[in-house]
Coordinates of C-alpha atoms in Angstrom, one line a residue:
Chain G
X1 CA 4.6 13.9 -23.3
X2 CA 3.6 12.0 -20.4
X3 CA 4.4 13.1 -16.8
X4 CA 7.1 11.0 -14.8
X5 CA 5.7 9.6 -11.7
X6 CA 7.8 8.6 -9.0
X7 CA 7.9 7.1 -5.7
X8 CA 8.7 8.8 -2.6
X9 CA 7.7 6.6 0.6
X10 CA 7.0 3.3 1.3
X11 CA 5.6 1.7 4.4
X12 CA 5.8 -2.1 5.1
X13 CA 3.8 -4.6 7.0
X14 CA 4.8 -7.8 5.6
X15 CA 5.0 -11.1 7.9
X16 CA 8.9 -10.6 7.8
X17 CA 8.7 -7.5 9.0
X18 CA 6.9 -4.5 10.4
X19 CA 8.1 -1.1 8.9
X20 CA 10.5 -1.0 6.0
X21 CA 14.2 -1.6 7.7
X22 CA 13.1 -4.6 9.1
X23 CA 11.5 -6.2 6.1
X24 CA 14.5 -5.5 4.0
X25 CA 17.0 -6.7 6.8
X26 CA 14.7 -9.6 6.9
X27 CA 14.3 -9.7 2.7
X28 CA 17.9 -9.6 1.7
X29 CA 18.7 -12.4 4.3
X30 CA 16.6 -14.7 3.4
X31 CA 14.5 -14.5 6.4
X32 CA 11.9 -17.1 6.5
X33 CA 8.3 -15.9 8.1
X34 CA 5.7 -18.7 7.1
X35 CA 4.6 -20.6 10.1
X36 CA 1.9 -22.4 11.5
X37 CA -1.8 -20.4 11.7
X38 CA -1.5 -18.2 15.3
X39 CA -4.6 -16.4 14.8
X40 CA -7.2 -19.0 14.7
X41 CA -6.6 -23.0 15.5
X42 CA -6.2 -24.1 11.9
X43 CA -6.1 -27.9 12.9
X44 CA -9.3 -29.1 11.9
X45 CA -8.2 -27.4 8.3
X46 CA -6.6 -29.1 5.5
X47 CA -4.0 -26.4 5.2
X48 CA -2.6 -25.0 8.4
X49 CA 0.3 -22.3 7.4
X50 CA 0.6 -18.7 6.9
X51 CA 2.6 -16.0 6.7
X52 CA 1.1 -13.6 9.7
X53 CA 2.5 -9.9 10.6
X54 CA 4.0 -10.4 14.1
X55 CA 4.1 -7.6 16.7
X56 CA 1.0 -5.5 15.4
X57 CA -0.9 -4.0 17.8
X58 CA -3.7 -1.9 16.4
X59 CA -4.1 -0.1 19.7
X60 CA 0.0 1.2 19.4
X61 CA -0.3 2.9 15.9
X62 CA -4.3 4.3 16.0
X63 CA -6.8 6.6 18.0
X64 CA -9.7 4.7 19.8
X65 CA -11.9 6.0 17.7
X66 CA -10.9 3.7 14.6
X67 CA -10.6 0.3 16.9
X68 CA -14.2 -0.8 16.8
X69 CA -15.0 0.1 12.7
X70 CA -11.6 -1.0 11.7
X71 CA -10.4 -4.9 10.2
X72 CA -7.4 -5.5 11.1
X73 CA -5.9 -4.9 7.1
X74 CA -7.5 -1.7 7.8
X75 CA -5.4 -1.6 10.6
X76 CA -2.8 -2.1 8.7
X77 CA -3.1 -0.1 6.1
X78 CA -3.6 2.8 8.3
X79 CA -0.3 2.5 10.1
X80 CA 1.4 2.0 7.1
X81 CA 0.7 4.9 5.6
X82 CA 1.3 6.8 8.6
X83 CA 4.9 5.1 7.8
X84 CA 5.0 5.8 3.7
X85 CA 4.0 9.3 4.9
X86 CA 6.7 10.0 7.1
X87 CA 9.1 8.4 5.2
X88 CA 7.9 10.7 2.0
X89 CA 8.5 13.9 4.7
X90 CA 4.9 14.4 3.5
X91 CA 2.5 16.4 6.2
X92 CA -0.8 15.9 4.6
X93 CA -2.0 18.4 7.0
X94 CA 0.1 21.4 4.9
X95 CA -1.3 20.1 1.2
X96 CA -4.7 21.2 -0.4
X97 CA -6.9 18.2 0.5
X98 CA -7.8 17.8 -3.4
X99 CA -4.7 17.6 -4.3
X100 CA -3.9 14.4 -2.6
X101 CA -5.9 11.1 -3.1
X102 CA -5.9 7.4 -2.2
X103 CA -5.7 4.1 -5.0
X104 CA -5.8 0.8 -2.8
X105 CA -6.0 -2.6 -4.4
X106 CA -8.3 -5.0 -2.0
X107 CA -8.6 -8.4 -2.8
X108 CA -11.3 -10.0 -0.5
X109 CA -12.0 -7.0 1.7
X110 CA -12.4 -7.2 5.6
X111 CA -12.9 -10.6 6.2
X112 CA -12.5 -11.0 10.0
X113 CA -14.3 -8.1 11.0
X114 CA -17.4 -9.6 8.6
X115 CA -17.1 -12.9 10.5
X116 CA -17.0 -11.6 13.9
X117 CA -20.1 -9.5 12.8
X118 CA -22.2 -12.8 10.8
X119 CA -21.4 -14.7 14.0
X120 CA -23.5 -12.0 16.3
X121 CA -26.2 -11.5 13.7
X122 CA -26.4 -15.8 14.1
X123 CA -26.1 -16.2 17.4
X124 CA -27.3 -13.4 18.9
X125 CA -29.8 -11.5 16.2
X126 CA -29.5 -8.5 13.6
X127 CA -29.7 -6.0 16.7
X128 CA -25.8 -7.2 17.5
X129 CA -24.0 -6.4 14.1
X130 CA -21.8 -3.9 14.7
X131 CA -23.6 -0.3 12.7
X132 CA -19.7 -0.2 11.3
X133 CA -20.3 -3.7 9.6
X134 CA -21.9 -1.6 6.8
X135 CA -18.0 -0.3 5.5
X136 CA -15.9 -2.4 7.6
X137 CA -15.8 -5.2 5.7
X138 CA -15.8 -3.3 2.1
X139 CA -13.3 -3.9 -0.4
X140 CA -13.1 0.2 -0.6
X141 CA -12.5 0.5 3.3
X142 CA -8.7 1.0 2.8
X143 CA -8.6 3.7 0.5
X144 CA -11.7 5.6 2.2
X145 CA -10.3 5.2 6.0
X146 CA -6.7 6.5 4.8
X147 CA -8.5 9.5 2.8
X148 CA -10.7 10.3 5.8
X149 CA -7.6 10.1 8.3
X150 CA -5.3 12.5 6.4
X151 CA -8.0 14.5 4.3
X152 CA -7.1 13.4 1.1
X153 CA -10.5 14.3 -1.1
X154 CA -8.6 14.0 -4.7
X155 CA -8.9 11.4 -7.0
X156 CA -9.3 7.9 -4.7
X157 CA -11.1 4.2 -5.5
X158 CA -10.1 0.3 -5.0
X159 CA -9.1 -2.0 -7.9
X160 CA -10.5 -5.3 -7.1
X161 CA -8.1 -8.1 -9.4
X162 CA -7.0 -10.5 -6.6
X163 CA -3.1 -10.9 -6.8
X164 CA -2.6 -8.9 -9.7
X165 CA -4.6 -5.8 -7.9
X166 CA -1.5 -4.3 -5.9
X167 CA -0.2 -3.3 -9.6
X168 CA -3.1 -2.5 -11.0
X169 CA -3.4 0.3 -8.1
X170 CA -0.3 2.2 -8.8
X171 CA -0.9 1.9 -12.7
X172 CA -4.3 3.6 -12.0
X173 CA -2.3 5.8 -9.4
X174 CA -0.1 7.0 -12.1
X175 CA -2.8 7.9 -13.9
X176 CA -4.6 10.3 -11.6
X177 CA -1.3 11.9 -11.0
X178 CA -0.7 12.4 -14.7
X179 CA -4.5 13.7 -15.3
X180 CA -3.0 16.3 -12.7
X181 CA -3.3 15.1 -8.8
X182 CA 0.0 15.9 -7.5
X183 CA 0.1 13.0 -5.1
X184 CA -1.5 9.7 -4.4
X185 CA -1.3 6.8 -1.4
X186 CA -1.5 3.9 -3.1
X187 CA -0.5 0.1 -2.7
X188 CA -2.4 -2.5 -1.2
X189 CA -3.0 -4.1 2.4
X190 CA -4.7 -7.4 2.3
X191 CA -5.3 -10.1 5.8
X192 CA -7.7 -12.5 5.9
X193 CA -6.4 -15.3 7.7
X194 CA -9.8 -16.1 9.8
X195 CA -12.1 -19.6 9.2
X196 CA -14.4 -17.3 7.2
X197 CA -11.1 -16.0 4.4
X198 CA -9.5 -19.4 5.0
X199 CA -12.5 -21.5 3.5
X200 CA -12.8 -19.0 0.8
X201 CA -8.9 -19.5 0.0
X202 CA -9.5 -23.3 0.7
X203 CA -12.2 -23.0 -2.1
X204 CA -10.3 -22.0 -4.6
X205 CA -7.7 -24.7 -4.6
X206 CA -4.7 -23.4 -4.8
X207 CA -3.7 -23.8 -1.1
X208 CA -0.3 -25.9 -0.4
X209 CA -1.5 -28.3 2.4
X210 CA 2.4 -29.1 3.7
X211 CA 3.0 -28.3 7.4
X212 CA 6.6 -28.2 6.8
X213 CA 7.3 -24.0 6.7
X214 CA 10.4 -24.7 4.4
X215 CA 8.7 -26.9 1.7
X216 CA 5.6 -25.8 1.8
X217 CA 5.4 -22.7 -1.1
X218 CA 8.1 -23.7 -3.5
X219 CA 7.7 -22.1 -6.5
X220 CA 9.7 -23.0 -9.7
X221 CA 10.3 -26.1 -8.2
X222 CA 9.5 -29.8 -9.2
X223 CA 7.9 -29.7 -5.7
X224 CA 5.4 -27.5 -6.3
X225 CA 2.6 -27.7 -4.3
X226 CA 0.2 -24.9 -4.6
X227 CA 0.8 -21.9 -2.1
X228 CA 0.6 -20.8 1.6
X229 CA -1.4 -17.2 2.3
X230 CA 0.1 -14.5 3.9
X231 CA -1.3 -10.9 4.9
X232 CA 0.5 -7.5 5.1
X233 CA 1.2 -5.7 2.2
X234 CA 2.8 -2.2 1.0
X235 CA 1.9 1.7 1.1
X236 CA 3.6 3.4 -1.4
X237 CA 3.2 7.5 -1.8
X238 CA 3.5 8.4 -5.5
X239 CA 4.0 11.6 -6.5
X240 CA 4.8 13.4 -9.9
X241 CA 8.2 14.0 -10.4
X242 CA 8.5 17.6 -10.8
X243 CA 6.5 17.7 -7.9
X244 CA 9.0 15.9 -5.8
X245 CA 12.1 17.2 -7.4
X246 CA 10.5 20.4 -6.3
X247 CA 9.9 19.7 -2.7
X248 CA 13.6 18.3 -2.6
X249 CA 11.7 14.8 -1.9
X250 CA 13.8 11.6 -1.5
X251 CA 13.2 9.7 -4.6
X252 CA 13.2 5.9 -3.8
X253 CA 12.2 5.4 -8.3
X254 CA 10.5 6.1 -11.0
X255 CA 7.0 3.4 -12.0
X256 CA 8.0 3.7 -15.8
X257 CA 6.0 1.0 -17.1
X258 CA 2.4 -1.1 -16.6
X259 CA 1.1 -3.8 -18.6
X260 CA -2.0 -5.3 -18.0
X261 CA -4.2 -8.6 -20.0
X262 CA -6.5 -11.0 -19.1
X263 CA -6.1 -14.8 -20.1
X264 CA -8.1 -16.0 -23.0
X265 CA -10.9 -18.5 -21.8
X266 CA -9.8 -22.1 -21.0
X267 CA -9.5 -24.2 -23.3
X268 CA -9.9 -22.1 -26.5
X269 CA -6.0 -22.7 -27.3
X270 CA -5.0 -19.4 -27.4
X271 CA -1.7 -18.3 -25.6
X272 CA -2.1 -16.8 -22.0
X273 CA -1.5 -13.5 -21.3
X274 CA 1.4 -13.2 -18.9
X275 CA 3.9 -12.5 -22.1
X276 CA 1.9 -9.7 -23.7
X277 CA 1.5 -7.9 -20.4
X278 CA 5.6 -8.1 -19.8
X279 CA 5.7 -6.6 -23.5
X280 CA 3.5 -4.2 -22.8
X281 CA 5.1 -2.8 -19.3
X282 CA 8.4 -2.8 -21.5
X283 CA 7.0 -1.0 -24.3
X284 CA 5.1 1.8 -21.9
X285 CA 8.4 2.3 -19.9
X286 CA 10.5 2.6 -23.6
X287 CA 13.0 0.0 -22.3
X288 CA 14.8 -3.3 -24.2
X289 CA 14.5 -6.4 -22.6
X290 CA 18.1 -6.7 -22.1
X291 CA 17.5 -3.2 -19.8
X292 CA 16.5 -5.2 -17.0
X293 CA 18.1 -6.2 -14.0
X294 CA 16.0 -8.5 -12.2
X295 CA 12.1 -10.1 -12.6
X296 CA 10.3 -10.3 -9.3
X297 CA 7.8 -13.2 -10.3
X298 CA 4.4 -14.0 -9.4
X299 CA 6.0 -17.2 -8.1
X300 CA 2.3 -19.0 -8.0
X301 CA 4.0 -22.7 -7.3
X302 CA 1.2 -24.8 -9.5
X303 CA 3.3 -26.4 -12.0
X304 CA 1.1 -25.0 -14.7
X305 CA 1.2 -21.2 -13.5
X306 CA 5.0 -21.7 -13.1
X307 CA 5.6 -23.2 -16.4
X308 CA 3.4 -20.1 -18.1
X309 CA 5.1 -17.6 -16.1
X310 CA 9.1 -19.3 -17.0
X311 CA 7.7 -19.4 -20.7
X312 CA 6.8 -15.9 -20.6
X313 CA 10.3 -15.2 -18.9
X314 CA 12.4 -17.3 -21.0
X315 CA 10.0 -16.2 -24.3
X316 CA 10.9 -12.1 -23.6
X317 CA 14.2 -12.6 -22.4
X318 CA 15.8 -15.7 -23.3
X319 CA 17.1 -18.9 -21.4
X320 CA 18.6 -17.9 -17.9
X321 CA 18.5 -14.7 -19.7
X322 CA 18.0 -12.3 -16.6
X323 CA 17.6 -12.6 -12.8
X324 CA 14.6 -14.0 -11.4
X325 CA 13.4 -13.7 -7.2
X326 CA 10.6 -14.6 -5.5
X327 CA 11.1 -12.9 -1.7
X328 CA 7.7 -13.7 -1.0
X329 CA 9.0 -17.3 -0.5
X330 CA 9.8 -16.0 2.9
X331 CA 5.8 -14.4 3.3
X332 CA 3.4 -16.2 1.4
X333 CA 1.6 -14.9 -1.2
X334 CA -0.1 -11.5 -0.2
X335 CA -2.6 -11.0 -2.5
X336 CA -3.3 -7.5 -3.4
X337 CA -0.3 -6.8 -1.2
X338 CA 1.9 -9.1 -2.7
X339 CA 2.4 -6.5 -5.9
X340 CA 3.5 -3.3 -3.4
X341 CA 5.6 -5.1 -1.7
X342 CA 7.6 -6.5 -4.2
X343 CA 7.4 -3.1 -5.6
X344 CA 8.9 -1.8 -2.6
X345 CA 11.4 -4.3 -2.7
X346 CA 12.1 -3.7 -6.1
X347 CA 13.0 -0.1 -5.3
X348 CA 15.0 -1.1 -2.3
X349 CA 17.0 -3.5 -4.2
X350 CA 17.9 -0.5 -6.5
X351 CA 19.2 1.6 -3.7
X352 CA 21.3 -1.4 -2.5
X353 CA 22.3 -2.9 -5.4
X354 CA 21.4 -6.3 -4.4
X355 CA 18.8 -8.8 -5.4
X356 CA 17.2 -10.3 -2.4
X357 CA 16.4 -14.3 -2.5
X358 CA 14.4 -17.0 -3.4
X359 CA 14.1 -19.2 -0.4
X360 CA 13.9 -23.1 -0.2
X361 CA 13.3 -23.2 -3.6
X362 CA 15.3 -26.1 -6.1
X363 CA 14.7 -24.7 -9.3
X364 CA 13.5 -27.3 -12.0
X365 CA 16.1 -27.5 -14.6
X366 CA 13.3 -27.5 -17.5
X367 CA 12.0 -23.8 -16.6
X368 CA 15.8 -22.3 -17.8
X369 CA 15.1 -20.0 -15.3
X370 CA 17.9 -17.6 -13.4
X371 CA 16.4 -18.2 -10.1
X372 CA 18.4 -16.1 -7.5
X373 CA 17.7 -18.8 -4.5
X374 CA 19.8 -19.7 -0.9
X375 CA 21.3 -16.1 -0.7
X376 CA 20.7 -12.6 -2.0
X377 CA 22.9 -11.3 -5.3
X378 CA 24.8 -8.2 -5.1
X379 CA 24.2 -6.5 -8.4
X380 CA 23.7 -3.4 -9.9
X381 CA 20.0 -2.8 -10.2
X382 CA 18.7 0.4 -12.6
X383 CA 15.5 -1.7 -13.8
X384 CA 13.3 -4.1 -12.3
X385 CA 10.5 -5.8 -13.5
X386 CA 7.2 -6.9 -10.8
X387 CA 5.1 -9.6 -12.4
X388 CA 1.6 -10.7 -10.2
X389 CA -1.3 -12.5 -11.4
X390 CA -4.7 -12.5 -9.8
X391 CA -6.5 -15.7 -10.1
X392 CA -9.4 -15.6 -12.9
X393 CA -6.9 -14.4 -15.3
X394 CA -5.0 -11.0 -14.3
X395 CA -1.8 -10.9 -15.4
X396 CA -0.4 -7.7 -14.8
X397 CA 3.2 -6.2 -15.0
X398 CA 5.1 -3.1 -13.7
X399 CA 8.5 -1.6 -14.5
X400 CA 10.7 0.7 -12.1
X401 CA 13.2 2.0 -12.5
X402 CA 16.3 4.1 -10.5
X403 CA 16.2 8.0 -10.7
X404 CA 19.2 10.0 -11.0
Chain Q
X1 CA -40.6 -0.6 40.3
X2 CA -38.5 2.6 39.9
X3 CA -37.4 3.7 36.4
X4 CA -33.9 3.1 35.5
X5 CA -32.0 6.2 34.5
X6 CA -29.7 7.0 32.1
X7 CA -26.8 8.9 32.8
X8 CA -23.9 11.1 31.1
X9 CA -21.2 8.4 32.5
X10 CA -23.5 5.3 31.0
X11 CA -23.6 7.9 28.2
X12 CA -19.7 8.0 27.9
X13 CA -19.0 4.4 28.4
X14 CA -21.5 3.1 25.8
X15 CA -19.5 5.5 23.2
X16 CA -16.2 4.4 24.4
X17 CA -17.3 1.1 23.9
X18 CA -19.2 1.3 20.4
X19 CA -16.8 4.0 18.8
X20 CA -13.5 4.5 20.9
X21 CA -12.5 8.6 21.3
X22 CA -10.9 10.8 19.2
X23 CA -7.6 11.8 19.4
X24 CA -8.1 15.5 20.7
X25 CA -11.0 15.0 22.2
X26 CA -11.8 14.9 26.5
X27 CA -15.0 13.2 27.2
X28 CA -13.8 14.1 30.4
X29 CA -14.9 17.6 30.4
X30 CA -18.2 19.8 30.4
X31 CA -19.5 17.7 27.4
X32 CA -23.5 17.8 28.1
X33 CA -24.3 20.5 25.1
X34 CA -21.2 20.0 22.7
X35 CA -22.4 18.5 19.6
X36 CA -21.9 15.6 18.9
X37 CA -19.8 16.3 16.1
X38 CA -17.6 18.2 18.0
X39 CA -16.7 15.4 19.7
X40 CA -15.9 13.4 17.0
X41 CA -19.0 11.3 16.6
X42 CA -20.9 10.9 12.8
X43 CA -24.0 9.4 12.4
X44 CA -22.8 5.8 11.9
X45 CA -20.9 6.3 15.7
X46 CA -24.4 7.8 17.3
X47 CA -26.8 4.6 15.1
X48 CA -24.1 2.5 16.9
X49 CA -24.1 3.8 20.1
X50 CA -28.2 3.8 20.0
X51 CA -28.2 0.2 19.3
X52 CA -26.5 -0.6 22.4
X53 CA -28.3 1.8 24.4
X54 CA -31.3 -0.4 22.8
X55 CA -30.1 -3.7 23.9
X56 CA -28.7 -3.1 27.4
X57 CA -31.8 -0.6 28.3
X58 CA -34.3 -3.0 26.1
X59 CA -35.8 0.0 24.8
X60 CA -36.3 0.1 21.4
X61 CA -35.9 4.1 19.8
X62 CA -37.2 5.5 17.2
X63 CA -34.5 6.5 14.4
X64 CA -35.8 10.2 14.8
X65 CA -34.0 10.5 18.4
X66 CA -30.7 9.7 17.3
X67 CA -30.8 11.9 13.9
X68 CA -32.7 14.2 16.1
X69 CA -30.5 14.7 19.5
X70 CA -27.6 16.8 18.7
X71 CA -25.7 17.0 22.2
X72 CA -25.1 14.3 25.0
X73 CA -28.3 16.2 27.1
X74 CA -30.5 16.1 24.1
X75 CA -30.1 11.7 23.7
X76 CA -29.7 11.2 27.9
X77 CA -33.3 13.6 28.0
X78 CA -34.6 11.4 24.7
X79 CA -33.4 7.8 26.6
X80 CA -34.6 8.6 30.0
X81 CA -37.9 10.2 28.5
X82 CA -38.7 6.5 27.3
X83 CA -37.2 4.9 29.8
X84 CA -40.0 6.8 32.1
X85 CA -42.9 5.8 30.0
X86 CA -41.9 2.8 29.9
X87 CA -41.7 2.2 33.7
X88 CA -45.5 4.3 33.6
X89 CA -46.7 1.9 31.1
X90 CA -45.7 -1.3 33.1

């Protein structure tokens, strides 16, 4: 018998929000937080929005001593789960440090600290890069910095799959608690909107190039026009569920299922993966199609990654056969924080009871998709479903589900 | 030309500046012999704050004084010692 694992805190920086109440107030009304590029000038660029975490000021949430080694995910990440922490009534102080560790997801690692350190070693010589360039920049960072803040020596790493990363982090999180870990940080913080990230994204093509904040990521729709980055993400503290039942710990869900495949190579005309790894999730967490409540998609708005990710949908549970959102309309796509947070809003929408929207979306006709778009659903939610996909071929799939 | 000398308050700017302060710790106090790990600072914090003792002194020191000099008196006595030597040699 496998040992339930459950989730017990969450903390939030997403670009509609900063902290957990104010994403969901923003989430569930639809509150739109892509805009043009703040933190560089992104007009000599041929995509110029983002989704940016407003209001964060490193210097508010961390000692001194982590300012000059730290990226500003890093940043992030640490205040977050300071937050998911809190929120989990968690002192990791009390704990035995091995029996706590830290699984982030990182999907292109500290970017602007890297460029601010490249453009001293260019300009001014080797003798300028900052001696914290060495981890700063490191996909790894996240999970080391929030082990080394709260003294968390138990099982720790990074999973490194682009989007699909977030979920592949709390999959691997559930399975260092079931080895026997009693609790694990986990989730994933990602930020690289800077030349240096935006070039990369720019690179791999996928970037929408609209400058209209409301039609420029529009997933599902005949529109479709690629998608706009955000940064931000989600800490989630994951614990084993005797473990918190024990400790009288709020229970905000159970992860019950993970599915995880890679796409066959293009071209060889086999089918992609995205259906087998929805099977799978529903297989691992024992549940029926027709169990769950609502899909939060991957939402990659290229009209070929949406129609893979509809057929998938429409393959496992039939023609409008079950609610579909895509909050991150409101954020832009997070990367490996994308997964978290829709995890996070997942379990939120379970304590609510209420699906939280697609916005700006027209769903094409031809996908037979449920799209829940314009306004949040009020609903009873037991089960949800979290798709993400990480470019190169991740698809991966999680299942959660309410805790009584 | 006179030497330039290093002090405990260059000392405590350059590792406010290279590695910030941690959270229970006073640079403010009787700091000359606390280790440096007692103040919060690793190795990569001391390699760090050597590199811009390098640059704004234009010294260049060996990696032996940092690893070597375990208290604020142990690097300001290993600075100023080449700072000297330097000012003999020129």
């Amino acid at each position: 018998m496998t040992a339930s694992v459950v989730v017990t805190g969450l903390g939030v920086a997403a670009p509609n929000g900063l902290g957990t109440r104010d994403f969901w107030d923003a989430t569930r009304n639809g509150k739109n937080a892509i805009g043009r590029v703040t933190r560089f000038d992104p007009s000599g660029y041929p995509a110029r929005l983002a989704g940016e975490v407003p209001g964060f000021v490193a210097a508010d949430h961390l000692p001194s001593r982590l300012l000059p080694q730290t990226d500003h995910m890093t940043q992030m990440a640490l205040a977050a789960t300071d937050w998911a922490l809190a929120d989990a009534g968690v002192e990791p102080a009390d704990l035995p440090e091995f029996d706590m560790g830290v699984v982030t997801a990182s999907a292109s690692g500290g970017f602007e600290f890297g460029q601010g350190e490249l453009r001293k070693l260019w300009s001014q010589g080797s003798q300028y890069v900052s001696a914290y360039q060495s981890f700063a920049w490191f996909y790894a960072v996240n999970s080391g910095q929030i082990s080394i803040r709260n003294g968390m020596k138990g099982p720790s790493g990074v999973v490194v799959t682009d989007q699909a990363g977030g979920l592949d982090a709390v999959a691997q999180a559930r399975r260092q608690i079931r080895k026997g870990t009693p609790l694990i940080v986990s989730g994933g913080v990602d930020a690289s909107i800077c030349p240096w990230g935006w070039v990369a994204q720019l690179a791999g093509g996928r970037l929408s190039t609209s400058d209209e904040p409301d039609r420029a990521y529009l997933p599902f729709d005949r529109e479709a026009r690629g998608h706009v980055p955000g940064e931000g993400g989600a800490i989630l503290i994951m614990e084993a569920a005797d473990a918190a039942r024990a400790r009288g710990a709020r229970i905000y869900g159970e992860i019950s299922g993970y599915g995880a495949t890679f796409d066959p190579r293009p071209g060889s005309g086999r089918a992609p993966g995205l259906r087998k790894a929805i099977e799978l999730a529903l297989a691992d967490a024992r549940a029926e199609a027709g169990d769950v409540d609502v899909v939060f998609a991957d939402a990659a708005a290229l009209p070929d990654l949406d129609r893979v990710e509809a057929e998938a949908l429409t393959a496992v549970f039939g023609r409008r056969g079950v609610p579909v959102t895509a909050p991150k309309t409101m954020t832009g796509r997070l990367y490996s924080g994308a997964g978290p947070l829709d995890l996070a809003a997942a379990l939120l929408a379970i304590e609510e009871g209420l699906i939280p929207p697609t916005v700006n979306v027209e769903p094409a006709e031809e996908y037979g998709l449920d799209l829940v778009n314009g306004a949040a659903r009020t609903a009873e939610v037991r089960t949800g479903l979290v798709l993400a996909r990480g470019q190169g071929g991740f698809n991966s799939a999680v299942v959660v589900r309410a805790v009584d | 030309m006179s030497a330039q000398e290093f002090t405990l308050d260059s000392l405590k700017r350059i590792l406010l500046e290279a590695a910030g302060m941690a959270e229970d710790v006073d640079l403010g106090g009787d700091i000359l012999d606390t280790d440096f790990e007692d103040l919060g600072y690793e190795s990569l914090a001391l390699l760090e704050t050597g590199s811009r003792i390098e640059r704004e002194y234009g010294i260049t020191l060996d990696d032996s004084v940092l690893t070597e000099a375990r208290t604020p008196r142990a690097l300001i006595d290993a600075v100023n010692a080449h700072l000297m030597s330097g000012a003999t040699v020129a």
